[in-house]
Structures are given as structure tokens and as C-alpha cells.
Coordinates of C-alpha atoms and ligand atoms in Angstrom, one line a residue:
X1081 CA 132.0 94.6 106.9
X1082 CA 129.3 97.3 106.8
X1083 CA 126.0 96.6 108.5
X1084 CA 122.8 98.4 107.6
X1085 CA 119.6 98.4 109.7
X1086 CA 116.2 97.9 108.2
X1087 CA 113.3 100.1 109.1
X1088 CA 110.0 98.6 107.8
X1089 CA 107.1 101.0 107.2
X1090 CA 104.6 98.5 105.6
X1091 CA 102.2 99.2 108.5
X1092 CA 102.5 103.0 108.1
X1093 CA 103.4 104.2 104.6
X1094 CA 102.4 100.8 103.3
X1095 CA 98.9 101.3 104.7
X1096 CA 98.7 104.6 103.0
X1097 CA 98.5 102.7 99.7
X1098 CA 95.2 103.8 98.1
X1099 CA 92.5 101.4 99.2
X1100 CA 94.4 99.6 101.9
X1101 CA 93.4 99.5 105.6
X1102 CA 94.5 96.6 107.7
X1103 CA 92.2 95.4 110.5
X1104 CA 93.9 94.9 113.9
X1105 CA 94.3 91.2 113.6
X1106 CA 96.1 91.6 110.2
X1107 CA 98.4 94.3 111.7
X1108 CA 99.4 92.0 114.5
X1109 CA 100.1 89.1 112.1
X1110 CA 102.1 91.4 109.9
X1111 CA 104.1 92.8 112.9
X1112 CA 104.9 89.2 114.0
X1113 CA 106.0 88.3 110.5
X1114 CA 108.3 91.3 110.2
X1115 CA 109.8 90.4 113.5
X1116 CA 110.4 86.8 112.3
X1117 CA 111.9 88.3 109.1
X1118 CA 114.5 90.2 111.3
X1119 CA 113.4 93.8 110.7
X1120 CA 115.2 96.1 113.2
X1121 CA 112.4 98.7 113.5
X1122 CA 108.7 98.4 112.6
X1123 CA 106.9 101.6 112.0
X1124 CA 103.5 100.4 113.4
X1125 CA 101.4 103.4 112.5
X1126 CA 100.5 107.0 113.1
X1127 CA 98.9 106.9 116.6
X1128 CA 97.2 110.3 116.3
X1129 CA 95.4 109.3 113.1
X1130 CA 92.5 107.6 114.9
X1131 CA 91.5 105.7 118.0
X1132 CA 91.8 102.4 116.1
X1133 CA 95.3 103.3 114.9
X1134 CA 96.4 104.3 118.4
X1135 CA 95.1 101.0 119.8
X1136 CA 96.8 99.0 117.0
X1137 CA 100.2 100.7 117.6
X1138 CA 99.9 100.2 121.4
X1139 CA 99.0 96.6 120.9
X1140 CA 102.0 96.0 118.6
X1141 CA 104.3 97.9 121.0
X1142 CA 103.3 95.5 123.7
X1143 CA 103.7 92.2 121.8
X1144 CA 107.2 91.7 123.1
X1145 CA 108.8 91.5 119.7
X1146 CA 112.5 91.7 119.2
X1147 CA 112.0 94.5 116.6
X1148 CA 111.8 98.0 118.0
X1149 CA 108.4 99.6 117.5
X1150 CA 108.1 103.1 116.1
X1151 CA 105.1 105.5 115.8
X1152 CA 104.8 108.4 113.4
X1153 CA 104.0 111.9 114.7
X1154 CA 103.8 115.5 113.4
X1155 CA 105.9 117.9 115.5
X1156 CA 102.9 119.1 117.4
X1157 CA 102.5 118.3 121.1
X1158 CA 99.2 116.4 120.8
X1159 CA 100.6 114.0 118.2
X1160 CA 103.8 113.4 120.2
X1161 CA 101.8 112.7 123.4
X1162 CA 99.7 110.3 121.5
X1163 CA 102.8 108.5 120.2
X1164 CA 104.3 108.5 123.7
X1165 CA 101.1 107.1 125.2
X1166 CA 101.1 104.3 122.6
X1167 CA 104.2 103.0 124.4
X1168 CA 106.4 102.9 121.3
X1169 CA 110.2 102.6 121.6
X1170 CA 110.8 105.3 119.0
X1171 CA 108.8 108.4 117.9
X1172 CA 109.4 109.4 114.2
X1173 CA 108.6 113.1 113.8
X1174 CA 108.4 114.9 110.5
X1175 CA 107.8 118.4 109.1
X1176 CA 108.0 119.8 105.6
X1177 CA 111.2 121.6 104.6
X1178 CA 110.9 122.2 100.9
X1179 CA 109.8 125.6 99.6
X1180 CA 106.7 124.3 97.8
X1181 CA 105.4 122.4 100.9
X1182 CA 106.3 125.2 103.4
X1183 CA 104.5 127.8 101.2
X1184 CA 101.4 125.7 100.5
X1185 CA 100.9 123.6 103.6
X1186 CA 102.5 124.8 106.8
X1187 CA 103.0 128.5 106.2
X1188 CA 105.7 128.9 108.9
X1189 CA 109.0 130.7 108.7
X1190 CA 112.1 128.5 108.3
X1191 CA 113.4 129.5 111.7
X1192 CA 110.1 128.7 113.3
X1193 CA 110.2 125.2 111.7
X1194 CA 113.7 124.6 113.1
X1195 CA 112.6 125.7 116.5
X1196 CA 109.5 123.5 116.4
X1197 CA 111.7 120.5 115.4
X1198 CA 114.2 121.2 118.2
X1199 CA 111.5 121.5 120.8
X1200 CA 109.9 118.3 119.6
X1201 CA 113.2 116.3 119.8
X1202 CA 113.9 117.7 123.3
X1203 CA 110.4 116.8 124.5
X1204 CA 110.7 113.2 123.2
X1205 CA 114.2 112.7 124.6
X1206 CA 113.0 114.1 128.0
X1207 CA 110.4 111.4 127.9
X1208 CA 113.1 108.8 127.4
X1209 CA 112.3 107.5 123.9
X1210 CA 114.3 107.1 120.8
X1211 CA 113.6 109.9 118.2
X1212 CA 113.9 110.0 114.5
X1213 CA 113.6 113.3 112.6
X1214 CA 112.4 113.6 108.9
X1215 CA 112.8 116.7 106.9
X1216 CA 109.8 116.0 104.6
X1217 CA 110.5 116.5 100.9
X1218 CA 114.2 116.6 101.7
X1219 CA 115.3 116.0 98.1
X1220 CA 113.5 119.2 97.0
X1221 CA 114.8 121.2 100.0
X1222 CA 117.7 123.7 99.6
X1223 CA 120.8 121.8 100.7
X1224 CA 121.9 124.6 103.0
X1225 CA 118.6 124.5 104.9
X1226 CA 118.5 120.7 104.9
X1227 CA 121.9 120.7 106.6
X1228 CA 120.9 123.5 109.0
X1229 CA 117.7 121.8 110.3
X1230 CA 119.4 118.4 110.6
X1231 CA 122.3 119.9 112.5
X1232 CA 119.9 121.6 114.8
X1233 CA 118.0 118.4 115.7
X1234 CA 121.4 116.6 116.1
X1235 CA 122.4 119.2 118.7
X1236 CA 119.0 118.7 120.4
X1237 CA 119.8 115.0 120.9
X1238 CA 117.9 113.2 118.0
X1239 CA 119.0 109.6 117.6
X1240 CA 118.8 109.3 113.8
X1241 CA 117.7 111.5 110.9
X1242 CA 115.7 110.3 107.9
X1243 CA 116.2 111.8 104.4
X1244 CA 112.9 111.2 102.6
X1245 CA 112.5 111.5 98.8
X1246 CA 108.9 112.2 99.5
X1247 CA 107.7 112.5 95.9
X1248 CA 110.1 110.1 94.3
X1249 CA 112.0 112.6 92.1
X1250 CA 115.6 112.2 93.0
X1251 CA 118.0 110.1 90.9
X1252 CA 120.7 107.7 92.2
X1253 CA 123.7 110.0 91.4
X1254 CA 122.1 113.1 92.9
X1255 CA 120.9 111.2 96.0
X1256 CA 124.4 109.8 96.4
X1257 CA 125.7 113.4 96.5
X1258 CA 123.1 114.6 99.0
X1259 CA 123.7 111.7 101.4
X1260 CA 127.5 112.1 101.1
X1261 CA 127.3 115.8 101.9
X1262 CA 125.0 115.1 104.9
X1263 CA 127.3 112.3 106.1
X1264 CA 130.2 114.8 106.1
X1265 CA 128.2 117.2 108.2
X1266 CA 126.5 114.9 110.8
X1267 CA 127.7 112.4 113.3
X1268 CA 124.4 110.6 114.0
X1269 CA 123.1 107.7 111.8
X1270 CA 121.3 108.6 108.6
X1271 CA 118.2 106.7 107.3
X1272 CA 116.6 107.1 103.9
X1273 CA 113.0 106.8 102.7
X1274 CA 112.5 106.6 98.9
X1275 CA 109.3 106.7 97.0
X1276 CA 108.9 105.0 93.6
X1277 CA 107.1 107.5 91.5
X1278 CA 109.7 107.1 88.7
X1279 CA 110.6 103.5 89.5
X1280 CA 113.9 104.6 91.2
X1281 CA 113.1 103.9 94.9
X1282 CA 115.3 100.8 95.1
X1283 CA 118.2 102.3 93.1
X1284 CA 118.1 105.5 95.2
X1285 CA 118.1 103.6 98.4
X1286 CA 121.1 101.5 97.1
X1287 CA 123.0 104.7 96.1
X1288 CA 122.3 106.2 99.6
X1289 CA 123.8 103.2 101.3
X1290 CA 126.9 103.5 99.2
X1291 CA 127.1 107.2 100.1
X1292 CA 127.1 106.3 103.8
X1293 CA 123.4 105.9 104.9
X1294 CA 123.2 103.5 107.9
X1295 CA 119.5 102.6 107.7
X1296 CA 116.9 101.9 104.9
X1297 CA 113.2 102.5 105.1
X1298 CA 111.4 99.9 103.0
X1299 CA 108.1 98.1 102.7
X1300 CA 107.0 94.6 101.8
X1301 CA 106.2 94.3 98.1
X1302 CA 107.1 98.0 97.9
X1303 CA 103.6 99.1 98.9
X1304 CA 103.1 102.7 100.0
X1305 CA 101.7 106.1 99.0
X1306 CA 101.1 106.5 95.2
X1307 CA 103.6 104.3 93.4
X1308 CA 104.9 103.0 96.7
X1309 CA 108.2 102.8 98.6
X1310 CA 111.4 100.8 98.1
X1311 CA 110.9 97.1 98.3
X1312 CA 112.5 95.4 101.3
X1313 CA 113.3 92.2 99.4
X1314 CA 115.0 94.0 96.5
X1315 CA 117.0 96.5 98.7
X1316 CA 118.2 93.7 101.1
X1317 CA 119.2 91.3 98.3
X1318 CA 121.2 94.0 96.5
X1319 CA 123.0 94.9 99.7
X1320 CA 123.7 91.2 100.6
X1321 CA 124.5 89.7 97.3
X1322 CA 126.0 92.6 95.3
X1323 CA 127.6 94.8 97.9
X1324 CA 128.4 92.3 100.6
X1325 CA 126.7 94.6 103.1
X1326 CA 124.9 92.8 106.0
X1327 CA 121.5 93.3 107.5
X1328 CA 119.6 91.3 110.1
X1329 CA 117.1 90.1 107.6
X1330 CA 116.5 86.3 107.5
X1331 CA 116.2 86.3 103.7
X1332 CA 114.7 82.7 103.7
X1333 CA 111.4 84.3 104.8
X1334 CA 111.2 86.9 102.1
X1335 CA 108.8 85.0 99.8
X1336 CA 106.6 83.9 102.8
X1337 CA 106.4 87.5 104.0
X1338 CA 105.6 88.8 100.5
X1339 CA 102.8 86.3 100.1
X1340 CA 101.3 87.3 103.4
X1341 CA 101.2 90.9 102.4
X1342 CA 99.8 90.0 99.0
X1343 CA 97.0 88.1 100.7
X1344 CA 96.3 90.8 103.2
X1345 CA 96.3 93.7 100.8
X1346 CA 94.7 91.8 97.9
X1347 CA 97.3 93.4 95.7
X1348 CA 98.7 90.7 93.4
X1349 CA 102.4 90.6 93.0
X1350 CA 103.2 90.7 89.3
X1351 CA 104.8 87.4 88.3
X1352 CA 107.9 89.2 87.0
X1353 CA 108.6 91.0 90.3
X1354 CA 112.3 90.6 91.3
X1355 CA 113.1 88.1 94.1
X1356 CA 109.6 87.2 95.2
X1357 CA 107.5 87.1 91.9
X1358 CA 106.3 83.7 90.7
X1359 CA 108.6 83.9 87.6
X1360 CA 111.7 85.1 89.5
X1361 CA 113.3 81.7 89.2
X1362 CA 111.1 80.2 86.4
X1363 CA 112.5 79.1 83.1
X1364 CA 110.5 78.5 79.9
X1365 CA 112.9 79.0 77.0
X1366 CA 114.6 75.9 75.9
X1367 CA 118.1 77.3 75.9
X1368 CA 117.8 78.8 79.4
X1369 CA 116.1 75.8 80.9
X1370 CA 118.7 73.4 79.4
X1371 CA 121.5 75.6 80.9
X1372 CA 119.8 75.9 84.3
X1373 CA 119.1 72.1 84.5
X1374 CA 122.9 71.6 84.1
X1375 CA 124.1 74.6 86.2
X1376 CA 121.6 77.1 87.7
X1377 CA 124.0 80.0 87.5
X1378 CA 124.1 79.8 83.7
X1379 CA 120.8 81.7 83.4
X1380 CA 120.2 83.0 86.9
X1381 CA 122.1 85.7 88.8
X1382 CA 123.9 82.9 90.7
X1383 CA 124.6 85.3 93.6
X1384 CA 121.0 84.8 94.6
X1385 CA 119.4 81.3 94.7
X1386 CA 115.7 80.5 95.2
X1387 CA 116.6 78.8 98.5
X1388 CA 118.2 82.0 99.9
X1389 CA 114.9 83.8 99.6
X1390 CA 112.4 81.0 100.3
X1391 CA 111.5 80.5 96.6
X1392 CA 111.5 77.5 94.3
X1393 CA 113.1 77.1 90.8
X1394 CA 110.6 76.1 88.2
X1395 CA 111.1 74.7 84.7
X1396 CA 107.8 75.6 83.0
X1397 CA 106.2 74.5 79.9
X1398 CA 105.6 76.8 76.9
X1399 CA 106.1 77.2 73.2
X1400 CA 109.8 78.1 73.8
X1401 CA 110.4 74.9 75.7
X1402 CA 113.1 72.6 74.4
X1403 CA 113.5 68.8 74.4
X1404 CA 115.6 68.6 77.6
X1405 CA 113.2 70.6 79.5
X1406 CA 110.1 68.8 78.3
X1407 CA 111.8 65.5 79.1
X1408 CA 112.8 66.7 82.6
X1409 CA 109.2 67.9 83.3
X1410 CA 107.8 64.6 82.2
X1411 CA 110.4 62.6 84.2
X1412 CA 109.7 64.7 87.3
X1413 CA 106.1 63.9 86.9
X1414 CA 106.8 60.2 86.5
X1415 CA 106.3 59.8 82.8
X1416 CA 109.0 58.0 80.8
X1417 CA 109.1 58.6 77.0
X1418 CA 111.5 57.4 74.3
X1419 CA 113.2 59.8 71.9
X1420 CA 110.6 59.4 69.2
X1421 CA 107.7 60.0 71.6
X1422 CA 109.5 63.0 72.9
X1423 CA 109.9 64.5 69.4
X1424 CA 106.1 64.1 68.8
X1425 CA 105.3 65.7 72.2
X1426 CA 107.7 68.7 71.5
X1427 CA 106.1 69.2 68.1
X1428 CA 102.6 69.2 69.5
X1429 CA 103.5 71.6 72.3
X1430 CA 105.1 74.1 69.8
X1431 CA 102.1 73.7 67.6
X1432 CA 99.8 74.7 70.5
X1433 CA 102.0 77.7 71.3
X1434 CA 102.0 78.8 67.7
X1435 CA 98.2 78.8 67.7
X1436 CA 98.5 81.4 70.5
X1437 CA 97.5 79.1 73.3
X1438 CA 99.1 79.4 76.8
X1439 CA 100.5 75.9 77.1
X1440 CA 99.7 74.3 80.5
X1441 CA 101.1 71.4 82.4
X1442 CA 97.9 69.6 81.7
X1443 CA 98.3 70.0 78.0
X1444 CA 101.7 68.4 78.2
X1445 CA 100.6 65.5 80.4
X1446 CA 97.5 64.9 78.4
X1447 CA 99.5 64.7 75.2
X1448 CA 102.0 62.4 76.8
X1449 CA 99.2 60.2 78.3
X1450 CA 97.5 59.9 74.9
X1451 CA 100.8 58.9 73.3
X1452 CA 101.6 56.4 76.0
X1453 CA 98.0 55.1 75.9
X1454 CA 97.6 55.8 79.6
X1455 CA 94.8 58.3 79.5
X1456 CA 91.9 55.9 79.8
X1457 CA 93.6 54.0 82.6
X1458 CA 93.7 57.2 84.7
X1459 CA 91.0 57.0 87.3
X1460 CA 89.8 60.5 88.1
X1461 CA 89.9 61.0 91.8
X1462 CA 87.2 63.7 91.8
X1463 CA 84.0 63.5 89.8
X1464 CA 81.5 66.3 90.2
X1465 CA 77.9 65.2 90.3
X1466 CA 76.0 68.4 91.1
X1467 CA 76.7 72.1 91.4
X1468 CA 74.2 74.7 92.8
X1469 CA 75.1 78.3 92.9
X1470 CA 72.9 81.0 94.5
X1471 CA 73.5 84.7 93.8
X1472 CA 71.6 88.0 93.4
X1473 CA 71.3 91.3 95.1
X1474 CA 71.1 91.0 98.9
X1475 CA 72.2 87.4 98.7
X1476 CA 75.7 86.3 99.7
X1477 CA 76.9 84.2 96.7
X1478 CA 76.8 80.6 97.9
X1479 CA 77.8 77.4 96.1
X1480 CA 77.0 73.8 97.0
X1481 CA 79.0 71.0 95.3
X1482 CA 78.3 67.3 95.4
X1483 CA 81.1 65.2 94.2
X1484 CA 82.7 61.7 94.5
X1485 CA 86.1 61.9 95.9
X1486 CA 88.1 58.7 95.6
X1487 CA 84.8 56.8 95.5
X1488 CA 83.0 58.4 98.4
X1489 CA 80.3 61.0 98.1
X1490 CA 80.9 64.4 99.6
X1491 CA 79.0 67.7 99.7
X1492 CA 80.5 71.0 100.5
X1493 CA 79.1 74.5 100.6
X1494 CA 80.9 77.8 100.6
X1495 CA 80.3 81.5 100.2
X1496 CA 82.4 84.0 98.2
X1497 CA 82.6 87.5 96.9
X1498 CA 80.9 86.3 93.7
X1499 CA 79.4 83.1 92.3
X1500 CA 82.7 81.9 90.8
X1501 CA 84.6 82.6 94.0
X1502 CA 81.9 80.8 96.0
X1503 CA 82.1 77.8 93.7
X1504 CA 85.9 77.7 93.8
X1505 CA 85.9 78.0 97.6
X1506 CA 83.6 75.0 97.7
X1507 CA 85.9 73.0 95.4
X1508 CA 89.0 73.7 97.4
X1509 CA 87.0 73.0 100.5
X1510 CA 86.0 69.6 99.1
X1511 CA 89.6 68.7 98.3
X1512 CA 90.9 69.8 101.7
X1513 CA 93.3 72.4 103.0
X1514 CA 96.3 71.1 101.1
X1515 CA 95.5 72.8 97.8
X1516 CA 95.0 76.5 96.9
X1517 CA 94.4 78.4 93.8
X1518 CA 97.3 80.8 93.2
X1519 CA 96.3 82.0 89.7
X1520 CA 93.0 82.4 88.0
X1521 CA 92.4 84.0 84.6
X1522 CA 89.3 84.1 82.6
X1523 CA 89.1 85.2 79.0
X1524 CA 86.2 85.4 76.6
X1525 CA 87.1 83.5 73.4
X1526 CA 84.2 84.8 71.4
X1527 CA 82.2 88.0 71.6
X1528 CA 78.5 88.4 72.7
X1529 CA 76.6 87.3 75.7
X1530 CA 77.0 83.6 74.5
X1531 CA 80.7 84.0 74.5
X1532 CA 82.8 80.9 75.3
X1533 CA 84.9 81.5 78.4
X1534 CA 88.4 80.1 78.7
X1535 CA 89.8 79.7 82.2
X1536 CA 93.4 79.1 83.2
X1537 CA 94.1 78.2 86.8
X1538 CA 97.3 77.4 88.7
X1539 CA 96.8 75.2 91.8
X1540 CA 99.5 74.8 94.4
X1541 CA 99.6 71.7 96.7
X1542 CA 100.9 71.4 100.2
X1543 CA 104.5 71.0 99.2
X1544 CA 104.4 74.0 96.9
X1545 CA 104.2 72.1 93.6
X1546 CA 102.1 74.0 91.2
X1547 CA 99.9 72.7 88.4
X1548 CA 98.3 74.7 85.6
X1549 CA 95.1 73.7 83.7
X1550 CA 92.7 75.1 81.3
X1551 CA 89.1 74.6 80.5
X1552 CA 86.7 76.3 78.0
X1553 CA 82.9 76.4 77.9
X1554 CA 79.8 78.6 77.8
X1555 CA 79.1 78.6 81.6
X1556 CA 81.7 80.6 83.5
X1557 CA 81.1 78.8 86.8
X1558 CA 81.1 75.2 85.5
X1559 CA 84.2 76.1 83.3
X1560 CA 86.0 77.5 86.4
X1561 CA 85.2 74.4 88.4
X1562 CA 86.2 72.1 85.6
X1563 CA 89.6 73.8 85.3
X1564 CA 90.3 73.5 89.0
X1565 CA 89.1 69.9 89.2
X1566 CA 91.3 69.0 86.2
X1567 CA 94.3 70.5 88.0
X1568 CA 93.6 68.8 91.2
X1569 CA 92.9 65.4 89.5
X1570 CA 96.3 65.7 87.9
X1571 CA 98.0 66.6 91.2
X1572 CA 96.5 63.5 92.8
X1573 CA 97.3 61.4 89.7
X1574 CA 101.0 62.6 89.7
X1575 CA 101.3 61.8 93.4
X1576 CA 100.0 58.3 92.8
X1577 CA 102.4 57.8 89.9
X1578 CA 105.4 59.1 91.8
X1579 CA 104.7 56.9 94.7
X1580 CA 104.5 53.7 92.5
Ligands
KIV2889 O1 107.3 110.2 102.2 C1 107.6 110.8 103.3 O2 108.2 111.9 103.3 C2 107.1 110.3 104.5 C3 107.5 110.9 105.8 C4 106.5 110.8 106.8 C5 108.8 110.4 106.2 O3 106.4 109.2 104.5
ZN2890 ZN1 106.6 108.2 102.5

């Protein structure tokens, strides 16, 4: 069975995402997580770029990880020395080979470029390191020249060549042909690096592997220059589950790794992202949910399960929800309703949806509780007494909340990037470390400065169960706090109910 190695460039091309710069402690955490995930090679950075970058690459190279550590370098001696000094296992050298880049950026003859590449490879090999060579903008380079330069570095002793689709313009069929031709010309392993300018990075990487590529360059969440690089999770799951091609990736850590990068970059993963997005295994429509409750493969790929990638299947509430699904959600939350009560609940949920409301778990449970006459009996675990928020220019937004939690008075203060953030940090601080806000959305319901704000939140508990709630009001801070407290109260209420 074919085996493909995984070269992760989250810390190098990924860090070239506009607006992203990882501090050293983040880089170390990311490198450790990539190692845990089973990545074969981690491109830790571009040592010549700055002193901080050099130190970071050197620190990662000395963490004692199982993954090999690679540093990027232009084919100039000072860059290569910097990479060698950073103590990486592999130096990844690159130079432009397409007409447009040669003419406008490096202004060297093609023969000079080949000679520089050969000298660089020989120097790195003389220093006892692994060497990867990239003909930058390979997919816009004349094929004859691409073969010539790659053969020259092969003869000079390079360990692996990379074929970058630097500006993301190749298509799967054409890339297949390029890799097939190179495969026929070269004996050394071939790696590919695809950018996502036209949304084809994953498909192109897939095609390249089918054509004989031995290694894939990818990033977590597909981050990278401009529209990013091929997503590790998507490429790996295509190889494993569709092609039966192995990698060393421990797929059960894919979601965990994706969430880490989401937190560290501040770039939210869209919920409909394949494999790792919140909706990847969520079902709202009645027909789908009914099928999935009986047999998950009815409306899921089947060849990938949530467990394989460290995800969870969720049956969610919404206006498309059907009876079975609503019944299952209620039962899972500890509510038992008869057929007539269920019909009333289904009708009310659809009615809410038709009015354009995003139907939340809280709506469903509140409707059920009113119907079952339980609502008044529910003792709220958290009651907010006082909220004070300080903000202004030259003041770090700070919030202080005084609340009764299960009968005892607690006060918590927190800071944030803004007043709402500070208030929400104080709320989650009050509740303890086992809840976190995974989604927060605020809309103005009416226009003008007296607009009513509508806040949706999703709160996740320590076992990964999520709960959505909504609140509306004229004060954005109090409305936000109210929505979170509602969700948390229901999490606590549901726990109590389930343990009865
Ligand atoms: O996109 C690209 O060509 C690169 C090279 C450095 C491999 O990132
Ligand atoms: Zn790139």
C-alpha cells in the first residue's frame, strides 16, 4: 500500500497569512501539537528572516520532537548558513524559475540559476543536512527548464524536490501531467506545495499524489499566503479514506489541532469547513437527521466518521427539524414528551423558524418546559446581581460581576479587548474553567442608536456538549451576559436532570 509523507508548513507559509505572527510560546505549542499529530516534517520558519525567527527555529529544532525540522532558505550563502546554524534537520532552498519571476525579481540567466541551485545543494549536503529544492512558480515554468533544473539538483545530491504551485493557477488534470512527467524523469522523491487562489489546492495535491508525488506540503486549516495552502485535514482524509493511501497522521487529533490554530491565529474556521468545521457532522434537516439516527452512513460519507477525526456528531435544532430528531434531542436532554406534546413542540419550532428566527436549543427546551409545566420549578443556578463595566480610551476594558451561584455569592473581575469581551470573560470566570463560549453573534434588530441587540451564543461544556441560547435587549453588554447565563443555566439544569 502506498505511503505518503506529510510536510507541514503552518509555521512558515502559514505564518505568511496576512496579519499573522506567532509569538515563540505559540510556535513551540504548535510544533508540539504537529508532532503529536504525526507530521513527518515541520517547516519551522525562515531563519534568515529575523533574529526572533532564527531563535524560534533553533528552539523548535532542539525540542527533541519525532518530526524532522526544516528551515526555509534562499539559495544565497548567508541564508543557508543561518538555516544551518539554526540546527534544523533539513534546509529547504528555493529560487524562481518561471519567466515572469526571473524577469521581474531575480534578473539572472537560467544557467546561472541552475548553477546557484547546484552550489547550494552541494554546500548543504557537505554540511551533512537533508536538502529540499523548490523551483518557485514551477507550474508557470517551461517544462523543459523545470526538468533540467530538477535533474541538475538531483545530480548534485538533493534529497527531495518540491513542485510549488506558487500562485495557485494549476488545475488537477494539468498538475497530474506535470508530476507524471517529472516522476518519469527523476529518481528522488517528489513533494508538492499548492496554493488555494482558485480553491484547487486540495484537489491539485490529491491529483499530484495519484500521479506519483511522495510527499504533500500542507497547513492546518489551510492557512498561508493570500488564499492559503492545501489543508492538512482534507488532503489526509482524502488519501486515507478515498484512496487507501497511508500517512503517519493520527487523524483523531485533527479537530484538536485545528482548534489550536484557530485560537492562535484568531481566524475562525467557517462552520461548513470539511472535516474540522462545527457543521461537518451536524444534521438539522428532518430527513437527514432521521436517517443518521438510524444509520449514520445514510447522510454522511460513511468512510469518515466523526470519531476518526476527533469530532462529534450533532443533531441540531432548526426549522427543518423533524419529529424524530426533536424527540431525540429532548430525550437526550432528559425530557420525556408524549406524541401530542411532541406535535405541539414541532409546530412551535417550525413557526419560530418561519418567522426568520435562528432556533436555539434554549427555544426548544423552554417550549418543552412550558408544556410540561416544569419551567417554574427550574431553579436557576446562576443569578446575576450586579454588573459594572469600565471602558474608555487609555483604559483596559474591565468588568466586575457579582452573582449568586447555587446559593452562594461570588464576585469576579476580568479584562477583555472590549467591554463585551471583558464582561463575558468575567461570566465564564465565575462559572469556572469547564465552560467556554465557542460562538458569539450580535445583530441589531432595529435601526438607530437605540437599536435592540439580539445575541446568539454557543457555550461548550467540559465534555464537549454545546448549548445555544439567545437574548435580546437594548444594552449590548447586559444582553450578552444574559444569553451566556441562560446557556450556562441550561447546561447545569440538563446535567441535574440527567443525573436524576
Ligand atoms: O509558494 C511557494 O512557492 C513557496 C516556496 C517557498 C516553496 O512557498
Ligand atoms: Zn507557498
